[in-house]
C-alpha positions as a printed NumPy array, in Angstrom:
array([[-129.816,  -22.707,  -31.89 ],
       [-127.649,  -22.915,  -34.993],
       [-126.022,  -26.026,  -36.344],
       [-122.306,  -26.184,  -37.042],
       [-122.907,  -28.51 ,  -39.995],
       [-123.363,  -26.106,  -42.879],
       [-122.482,  -26.597,  -46.503],
       [-120.171,  -23.792,  -47.587],
       [-121.557,  -21.478,  -50.252],
       [-118.58 ,  -22.299,  -52.466],
       [-119.737,  -25.937,  -52.718],
       [-123.158,  -24.944,  -54.075],
       [-121.896,  -23.092,  -57.134],
       [-122.842,  -24.744,  -60.438],
       [-119.24 ,  -25.172,  -61.593],
       [-118.293,  -26.996,  -58.37 ],
       [-121.424,  -29.165,  -58.526],
       [-120.637,  -30.151,  -62.125],
       [-117.039,  -30.977,  -61.202],
       [-118.244,  -33.155,  -58.296],
       [-120.74 ,  -34.933,  -60.544],
       [-118.035,  -35.579,  -63.165],
       [-115.562,  -36.814,  -60.569],
       [-117.976,  -39.216,  -58.893],
       [-119.301,  -40.318,  -62.27 ],
       [-115.781,  -41.22 ,  -63.423],
       [-115.048,  -42.987,  -60.153],
       [-118.231,  -45.048,  -60.362],
       [-117.585,  -45.888,  -64.038],
       [-114.083,  -47.009,  -63.145],
       [-115.301,  -49.205,  -60.274],
       [-118.307,  -50.715,  -62.024],
       [-116.443,  -51.047,  -65.317],
       [-113.657,  -52.976,  -63.603],
       [-116.227,  -55.175,  -61.905],
       [-117.989,  -55.872,  -65.207],
       [-114.749,  -56.604,  -67.05 ],
       [-113.44 ,  -58.9  ,  -64.33 ],
       [-116.455,  -61.208,  -64.418],
       [-115.162,  -64.007,  -66.536],
       [-117.906,  -65.993,  -68.214],
       [-117.029,  -69.67 ,  -67.803],
       [-117.176,  -71.573,  -71.029],
       [-117.852,  -75.271,  -71.337],
       [-114.203,  -76.07 ,  -71.989],
       [-112.827,  -73.874,  -69.17 ],
       [-115.115,  -75.235,  -66.468],
       [-113.321,  -77.918,  -64.469],
       [-115.405,  -80.948,  -63.708],
       [-116.166,  -81.511,  -60.035],
       [-114.322,  -84.336,  -58.301],
       [-115.847,  -87.768,  -58.752],
       [-116.354,  -88.226,  -55.01 ],
       [-118.866,  -85.353,  -55.033],
       [-121.134,  -87.198,  -57.449],
       [-120.748,  -90.88 ,  -56.647],
       [-119.848,  -93.333,  -53.942],
       [-116.177,  -93.832,  -53.117],
       [-113.858,  -96.095,  -51.185],
       [-111.026,  -94.689,  -49.052],
       [-107.782,  -96.316,  -50.215],
       [-105.338,  -94.412,  -47.971],
       [-106.309,  -93.158,  -44.522],
       [-106.126,  -89.508,  -43.521],
       [-102.476,  -88.323,  -43.564],
       [-100.901,  -84.94 ,  -42.956],
       [ -99.662,  -83.084,  -46.045],
       [ -95.958,  -82.334,  -46.297],
       [ -94.626,  -78.958,  -47.484],
       [ -94.606,  -79.883,  -51.188],
       [ -98.11 ,  -81.327,  -51.099],
       [ -99.436,  -78.266,  -49.298],
       [ -98.194,  -76.05 ,  -52.121],
       [ -99.204,  -78.275,  -55.016],
       [-102.5  ,  -79.932,  -53.973],
       [-105.588,  -77.822,  -53.457],
       [-107.082,  -80.53 ,  -51.249],
       [-104.416,  -79.85 ,  -48.591],
       [-105.62 ,  -76.283,  -48.118],
       [-108.699,  -76.59 ,  -45.887],
       [-107.421,  -78.975,  -43.191],
       [-103.815,  -79.862,  -43.994],
       [-104.775,  -83.544,  -44.202],
       [-105.731,  -85.645,  -47.238],
       [-106.913,  -89.132,  -48.024],
       [-106.841,  -91.007,  -51.316],
       [-110.192,  -92.21 ,  -52.57 ],
       [-111.31 ,  -94.447,  -55.418],
       [-114.672,  -93.675,  -56.976],
       [-116.629,  -96.906,  -57.444],
       [-118.631,  -96.188,  -60.593],
       [-115.999,  -94.367,  -62.69 ],
       [-113.012,  -96.178,  -61.109],
       [-111.077,  -92.899,  -60.816],
       [-108.544,  -92.143,  -58.109],
       [-108.733,  -88.819,  -56.34 ],
       [-107.482,  -86.857,  -53.376],
       [-109.965,  -85.609,  -50.803],
       [-109.444,  -83.296,  -47.849],
       [-110.21 ,  -84.925,  -44.51 ],
       [-110.175,  -84.264,  -40.776],
       [-107.66 ,  -86.095,  -38.672],
       [-108.788,  -87.462,  -35.319],
       [-105.396,  -86.542,  -33.84 ],
       [-105.777,  -82.963,  -35.064],
       [-109.351,  -82.743,  -33.747],
       [-108.306,  -84.124,  -30.345],
       [-105.403,  -81.65 ,  -30.186],
       [-107.759,  -78.755,  -30.974],
       [-110.241,  -79.984,  -28.373],
       [-107.66 ,  -80.086,  -25.585],
       [-106.248,  -76.715,  -26.658],
       [-109.761,  -75.251,  -26.418],
       [-110.347,  -76.899,  -23.02 ],
       [-107.049,  -75.514,  -21.723],
       [-107.887,  -72.02 ,  -22.948],
       [-111.313,  -72.167,  -21.278],
       [-109.787,  -73.397,  -18.009],
       [-107.215,  -70.587,  -18.084],
       [-109.928,  -67.99 ,  -18.741],
       [-112.088,  -69.4  ,  -15.942],
       [-109.163,  -69.181,  -13.501],
       [-108.282,  -65.668,  -14.627],
       [-111.806,  -64.347,  -14.254],
       [-112.271,  -66.196,  -10.972],
       [-109.17 ,  -64.47 ,   -9.587],
       [-110.449,  -61.121,  -10.897],
       [-113.832,  -61.618,   -9.202],
       [-112.208,  -62.48 ,   -5.862],
       [-109.82 ,  -59.506,   -6.104],
       [-112.636,  -57.103,   -6.997],
       [-114.809,  -58.422,   -4.16 ],
       [-111.976,  -57.906,   -1.658],
       [-111.394,  -54.394,   -2.997],
       [-115.11 ,  -53.535,   -2.674],
       [-115.2  ,  -55.025,    0.857],
       [-112.208,  -52.87 ,    1.779],
       [-113.975,  -49.745,    0.411],
       [-117.128,  -50.542,    2.395],
       [-115.175,  -51.119,    5.633],
       [-113.308,  -47.812,    5.1  ],
       [-116.608,  -46.022,    4.586],
       [-118.082,  -47.571,    7.732],
       [-114.922,  -46.694,    9.719],
       [-115.121,  -43.064,    8.531],
       [-118.789,  -42.874,    9.47 ],
       [-118.055,  -44.294,   12.941],
       [-115.158,  -41.824,   13.436],
       [-117.353,  -38.862,   12.457],
       [-119.844,  -39.661,   15.233]])
């Protein structure tokens, strides 16, 4: 039995093999060279210091509030949850903005999830009942045909 997966003779010629090696060599140099050039070595002056609330204790000065459109674009802390709270670090006495989770948002997500699960349960329950009725109908038809053939 012969396989249909053969390498054409044209592809095995030395000139074609050299051209393939050059092509893939240039492609890999381009990819790896771009990756090496894009790695930016952080210097001591370019490295931003982490927020003070990562390193020390803090006091929440403003409770968790939803970001408005301007804050969402300008504050990085608004990105993860869409809610922020103002904090004051105790040791350094610095003010900062920290992303937070709103209880209203969490409750809304919980009830949305519960509703989706209830809808899926109803949908699949209806599908199970419909399929069972369809299978019962097939079985009764088969039994009827067997009785008629006797």
